[in-house]
PDB file of C-alpha atoms in Angstrom:
ATOM      1  CA  MET A   1     -10.978  38.018   0.757  1.00 56.00           C
ATOM      2  CA  ASP A   2     -14.137  38.604  -1.346  1.00 68.00           C
ATOM      3  CA  SER A   3     -15.817  42.295  -0.980  1.00 74.00           C
ATOM      4  CA  GLU A   4     -18.741  40.229   0.117  1.00 76.00           C
ATOM      5  CA  PHE A   5     -17.118  38.818   3.107  1.00 66.00           C
ATOM      6  CA  GLN A   6     -15.581  41.984   3.721  1.00 71.00           C
ATOM      7  CA  LYS A   7     -19.408  43.710   4.183  1.00 73.00           C
ATOM      8  CA  GLN A   8     -20.430  41.122   6.544  1.00 72.00           C
ATOM      9  CA  HIS A   9     -17.762  40.806   8.708  1.00 69.00           C
ATOM     10  CA  GLU A  10     -16.922  45.014   8.527  1.00 76.00           C
ATOM     11  CA  ASN A  11     -17.647  44.782  12.266  1.00 77.00           C
ATOM     12  CA  VAL A  12     -16.433  42.472  13.628  1.00 79.00           C
ATOM     13  CA  GLY A  13     -13.260  40.467  15.634  1.00 83.00           C
ATOM     14  CA  ALA A  14     -10.842  38.436  14.449  1.00 83.00           C
ATOM     15  CA  TYR A  15     -12.026  36.130  16.759  1.00 83.00           C
ATOM     16  CA  ASP A  16     -15.662  36.024  15.539  1.00 82.00           C
ATOM     17  CA  MET A  17     -14.599  36.168  12.086  1.00 79.00           C
ATOM     18  CA  ILE A  18     -12.681  32.991  12.207  1.00 82.00           C
ATOM     19  CA  VAL A  19     -15.127  31.382  14.264  1.00 81.00           C
ATOM     20  CA  HIS A  20     -17.971  32.380  11.487  1.00 79.00           C
ATOM     21  CA  LEU A  21     -15.361  30.807   8.503  1.00 77.00           C
ATOM     22  CA  ARG A  22     -15.078  27.794  10.253  1.00 76.00           C
ATOM     23  CA  GLN A  23     -18.697  27.244  10.264  1.00 77.00           C
ATOM     24  CA  LEU A  24     -18.690  27.816   7.165  1.00 76.00           C
ATOM     25  CA  TYR A  25     -15.860  25.401   5.767  1.00 75.00           C
ATOM     26  CA  GLN A  26     -16.079  22.575   8.805  1.00 75.00           C
ATOM     27  CA  GLU A  27     -18.376  20.650   6.744  1.00 76.00           C
ATOM     28  CA  GLN A  28     -16.815  21.406   2.994  1.00 82.00           C
ATOM     29  CA  ALA A  29     -14.101  20.398   4.991  1.00 84.00           C
ATOM     30  CA  ARG A  30     -15.138  16.903   6.644  1.00 88.00           C
ATOM     31  CA  HIS A  31     -16.319  15.819   3.724  1.00 91.00           C
ATOM     32  CA  GLU A  32     -13.150  16.425   2.308  1.00 92.00           C
ATOM     33  CA  ARG A  33     -11.274  14.298   4.810  1.00 94.00           C
ATOM     34  CA  PHE A  34     -14.194  11.508   4.364  1.00 96.00           C
ATOM     35  CA  GLU A  35     -14.198  11.018   0.708  1.00 96.00           C
ATOM     36  CA  ILE A  36      -9.790  11.162   0.504  1.00 97.00           C
ATOM     37  CA  SER A  37     -10.095   8.789   3.840  1.00 96.00           C
ATOM     38  CA  LYS A  38     -12.379   6.613   1.877  1.00 97.00           C
ATOM     39  CA  ALA A  39     -10.005   6.414  -1.292  1.00 97.00           C
ATOM     40  CA  LEU A  40      -6.494   6.072   0.688  1.00 96.00           C
ATOM     41  CA  PHE A  41      -8.657   2.686   2.736  1.00 96.00           C
ATOM     42  CA  GLN A  42     -10.447   0.993   0.149  1.00 97.00           C
ATOM     43  CA  ALA A  43      -7.597   2.113  -2.667  1.00 97.00           C
ATOM     44  CA  ARG A  44      -6.552  -1.161  -4.090  1.00 98.00           C
ATOM     45  CA  LEU A  45      -4.069  -2.382  -7.263  1.00 97.00           C
ATOM     46  CA  THR A  46      -5.400  -4.373 -10.021  1.00 96.00           C
ATOM     47  CA  GLU A  47      -3.088  -7.420 -10.755  1.00 94.00           C
ATOM     48  CA  GLY A  48      -0.870  -5.947 -13.946  1.00 90.00           C
ATOM     49  CA  SER A  49      -0.774  -2.148 -13.400  1.00 95.00           C
ATOM     50  CA  PRO A  50       1.741  -0.463 -12.836  1.00 96.00           C
ATOM     51  CA  VAL A  51       2.637   0.928  -8.941  1.00 97.00           C
ATOM     52  CA  GLY A  52       3.802   4.191  -9.821  1.00 97.00           C
ATOM     53  CA  PRO A  53       0.673   5.948 -10.375  1.00 98.00           C
ATOM     54  CA  HIS A  54      -1.066   4.045  -7.488  1.00 98.00           C
ATOM     55  CA  VAL A  55       1.485   4.802  -5.087  1.00 98.00           C
ATOM     56  CA  LEU A  56       2.187   8.662  -6.265  1.00 98.00           C
ATOM     57  CA  LYS A  57      -1.373   8.503  -5.704  1.00 98.00           C
ATOM     58  CA  MET A  58      -2.131   7.011  -1.862  1.00 98.00           C
ATOM     59  CA  ILE A  59       0.732   9.121  -1.078  1.00 98.00           C
ATOM     60  CA  GLY A  60      -1.032  12.497  -2.671  1.00 97.00           C
ATOM     61  CA  ASN A  61      -4.045  11.281  -0.631  1.00 97.00           C
ATOM     62  CA  VAL A  62      -2.066  10.652   3.115  1.00 97.00           C
ATOM     63  CA  GLU A  63      -0.148  14.444   2.468  1.00 97.00           C
ATOM     64  CA  ALA A  64      -4.339  16.071   2.191  1.00 95.00           C
ATOM     65  CA  LEU A  65      -4.905  14.669   5.194  1.00 95.00           C
ATOM     66  CA  GLY A  66      -1.948  15.604   6.801  1.00 95.00           C
ATOM     67  CA  ARG A  67      -3.007  18.504   5.395  1.00 93.00           C
ATOM     68  CA  LEU A  68      -6.685  18.930   6.686  1.00 90.00           C
ATOM     69  CA  GLY A  69      -5.377  18.383  10.432  1.00 91.00           C
ATOM     70  CA  PHE A  70      -4.816  14.987  10.219  1.00 94.00           C
ATOM     71  CA  PRO A  71      -1.709  13.113   9.509  1.00 95.00           C
ATOM     72  CA  LEU A  72      -1.111   9.273   9.462  1.00 93.00           C
ATOM     73  CA  GLY A  73       2.037   8.435  10.744  1.00 93.00           C
ATOM     74  CA  GLN A  74       5.013   6.936   8.802  1.00 94.00           C
ATOM     75  CA  GLU A  75       4.128   3.324   9.592  1.00 94.00           C
ATOM     76  CA  LEU A  76      -0.215   3.769   9.174  1.00 96.00           C
ATOM     77  CA  ALA A  77       0.582   5.504   5.422  1.00 97.00           C
ATOM     78  CA  VAL A  78       3.496   2.153   4.472  1.00 97.00           C
ATOM     79  CA  ASP A  79       1.250  -0.681   5.279  1.00 96.00           C
ATOM     80  CA  LEU A  80      -2.419   1.261   3.223  1.00 97.00           C
ATOM     81  CA  VAL A  81       0.882   0.957   0.586  1.00 98.00           C
ATOM     82  CA  LEU A  82       1.580  -2.090   1.940  1.00 97.00           C
ATOM     83  CA  GLN A  83      -2.559  -3.947   2.078  1.00 97.00           C
ATOM     84  CA  SER A  84      -3.143  -2.079  -0.974  1.00 98.00           C
ATOM     85  CA  LEU A  85      -1.531  -4.361  -3.201  1.00 98.00           C
ATOM     86  CA  PRO A  86      -2.147  -7.419  -5.389  1.00 97.00           C
ATOM     87  CA  SER A  87      -0.508 -11.178  -4.269  1.00 95.00           C
ATOM     88  CA  SER A  88       1.961 -10.856  -7.032  1.00 94.00           C
ATOM     89  CA  TYR A  89       3.838  -8.531  -4.325  1.00 96.00           C
ATOM     90  CA  ASN A  90       3.420 -10.815  -1.178  1.00 95.00           C
ATOM     91  CA  GLN A  91       7.416 -12.011  -1.859  1.00 94.00           C
ATOM     92  CA  PHE A  92       7.863  -8.528  -1.182  1.00 95.00           C
ATOM     93  CA  ILE A  93       5.910  -7.233   1.457  1.00 95.00           C
ATOM     94  CA  MET A  94       6.602 -10.676   3.573  1.00 95.00           C
ATOM     95  CA  ASN A  95      10.879  -9.248   2.698  1.00 94.00           C
ATOM     96  CA  TYR A  96       9.939  -6.284   3.880  1.00 94.00           C
ATOM     97  CA  ASN A  97       8.229  -7.246   7.445  1.00 92.00           C
ATOM     98  CA  MET A  98      10.704  -9.404   7.876  1.00 93.00           C
ATOM     99  CA  ASN A  99      13.659  -7.166   7.678  1.00 91.00           C
ATOM    100  CA  GLU A 100      11.666  -4.282   9.453  1.00 79.00           C
ATOM    101  CA  HIS A 101      12.366  -2.285   6.902  1.00 81.00           C
ATOM    102  CA  ASN A 102      10.884   1.987   7.877  1.00 87.00           C
ATOM    103  CA  LYS A 103      11.373   3.964   4.865  1.00 92.00           C
ATOM    104  CA  LEU A 104      10.317   6.371   3.389  1.00 95.00           C
ATOM    105  CA  LEU A 105       6.703   6.327   0.826  1.00 96.00           C
ATOM    106  CA  HIS A 106       9.151   8.084  -2.013  1.00 96.00           C
ATOM    107  CA  GLU A 107      10.976   5.341  -1.071  1.00 96.00           C
ATOM    108  CA  LEU A 108       9.187   2.514  -0.404  1.00 96.00           C
ATOM    109  CA  LEU A 109       7.639   3.668  -4.138  1.00 97.00           C
ATOM    110  CA  ASN A 110      11.335   3.122  -5.612  1.00 96.00           C
ATOM    111  CA  MET A 111      12.105  -0.184  -3.688  1.00 96.00           C
ATOM    112  CA  LEU A 112       7.988  -1.602  -5.375  1.00 96.00           C
ATOM    113  CA  ARG A 113       9.344  -0.097  -8.527  1.00 96.00           C
ATOM    114  CA  THR A 114      12.647  -2.301  -8.923  1.00 95.00           C
ATOM    115  CA  THR A 115      10.250  -5.371  -7.054  1.00 95.00           C
ATOM    116  CA  GLU A 116       7.825  -4.363 -10.532  1.00 95.00           C
ATOM    117  CA  GLN A 117      10.323  -4.927 -12.919  1.00 93.00           C
ATOM    118  CA  ASP A 118      11.151  -8.409 -11.633  1.00 91.00           C
ATOM    119  CA  ILE A 119       8.009  -9.641 -12.200  1.00 90.00           C
ATOM    120  CA  SER A 120       7.618  -8.519 -14.826  1.00 86.00           C
ATOM    121  CA  LYS A 121      10.421  -9.968 -15.921  1.00 83.00           C
ATOM    122  CA  GLY A 122       9.662 -13.328 -14.603  1.00 74.00           C
ATOM    123  CA  MET A 123      11.364 -14.905 -11.532  1.00 55.00           C
ATOM    124  CA  HIS A 124      12.590 -18.327 -11.786  1.00 45.00           C
ATOM    125  CA  VAL A 125      11.607 -19.527  -7.977  1.00 46.00           C
ATOM    126  CA  LEU A 126      13.053 -23.123  -6.806  1.00 43.00           C
ATOM    127  CA  MET A 127       9.489 -25.077  -6.139  1.00 43.00           C
ATOM    128  CA  VAL A 128       9.919 -28.145  -3.547  1.00 46.00           C
ATOM    129  CA  GLN A 129       7.546 -30.887  -2.922  1.00 51.00           C
ATOM    130  CA  GLY A 130       8.058 -33.642   0.091  1.00 52.00           C
ATOM    131  CA  THR A 131       5.971 -36.717  -1.090  1.00 55.00           C
ATOM    132  CA  LYS A 132       6.608 -39.862   1.066  1.00 56.00           C
ATOM    133  CA  LYS A 133       7.904 -43.198  -1.235  1.00 56.00           C
ATOM    134  CA  LYS A 134       7.607 -46.623   0.541  1.00 56.00           C
ATOM    135  CA  GLY A 135      10.657 -48.989   0.609  1.00 55.00           C
ATOM    136  CA  LYS A 136      11.636 -52.052  -0.070  1.00 59.00           C
ATOM    137  CA  SER A 137      14.252 -52.130   2.941  1.00 55.00           C
ATOM    138  CA  LYS A 138      13.903 -51.618   6.554  1.00 57.00           C
ATOM    139  CA  ASN A 139      13.329 -48.386   6.824  1.00 54.00           C
ATOM    140  CA  LYS A 140       9.839 -47.947   7.442  1.00 56.00           C
ATOM    141  CA  ASP A 141       8.679 -43.929   5.141  1.00 56.00           C
ATOM    142  CA  MET A 142      10.763 -42.309   3.477  1.00 57.00           C
ATOM    143  CA  LEU A 143      10.280 -38.619   2.053  1.00 56.00           C
ATOM    144  CA  VAL A 144      11.341 -37.779  -0.673  1.00 56.00           C
ATOM    145  CA  TYR A 145      11.572 -34.374  -1.612  1.00 55.00           C
ATOM    146  CA  ASN A 146      11.664 -33.790  -6.007  1.00 55.00           C
ATOM    147  CA  MET A 147      12.607 -29.899  -6.713  1.00 53.00           C
ATOM    148  CA  GLU A 148      12.626 -28.179  -9.615  1.00 53.00           C
ATOM    149  CA  THR A 149      13.217 -24.464 -10.819  1.00 50.00           C
ATOM    150  CA  LYS A 150      10.872 -22.948 -12.158  1.00 52.00           C
ATOM    151  CA  ARG A 151       9.850 -19.724 -13.888  1.00 53.00           C
ATOM    152  CA  LEU A 152       6.820 -17.164 -12.129  1.00 52.00           C
ATOM    153  CA  LYS A 153       4.281 -16.720 -15.020  1.00 51.00           C
ATOM    154  CA  SER A 154       1.708 -13.407 -13.691  1.00 50.00           C
ATOM    155  CA  ASN A 155      -1.208 -16.524 -14.002  1.00 50.00           C
ATOM    156  CA  ASP A 156       0.366 -17.784 -11.542  1.00 50.00           C
ATOM    157  CA  SER A 157      -1.127 -18.264  -8.152  1.00 50.00           C
ATOM    158  CA  ASN A 158       0.060 -18.761  -5.323  1.00 50.00           C
ATOM    159  CA  PRO A 159       3.471 -20.053  -5.717  1.00 50.00           C
ATOM    160  CA  THR A 160       5.578 -21.187  -2.973  1.00 49.00           C
ATOM    161  CA  TYR A 161       8.304 -19.425  -2.464  1.00 48.00           C
ATOM    162  CA  LEU A 162      11.671 -20.333  -0.082  1.00 45.00           C
TER     163      LEU A 162
END
């Protein structure tokens, strides 16, 4: 303890000392909690940026909130990370939610790094397009499917995955 604090609290009991110190630093802790939670809830990964540093920063913010006495549950922390990802990770998010993964944040980070490599390489996706074609036969309308394989590029927006 600083000598100035020692002099201030020389004739004060332990409980009163703790109450006084809490009053001094409580506002600072509240401000720190606000800034950390703001950064956490507003975090967004920009398209094309590396996922590793982004998720590590979010993990650090989650842990910092826990140290301040406001721990986030594991599921909420994972939801925040998934919501911060750009649209190129939509397929990963859908698979993660459908398979009901209950991963720790560091395991999620490893899964996202693998997905990032797949996205940067470009994935082959089966695109299905349905069209109605009128035929001369007795069948009224026939639905014809045109199936093709496309290589996704980073600038493709809202591809249909099957």
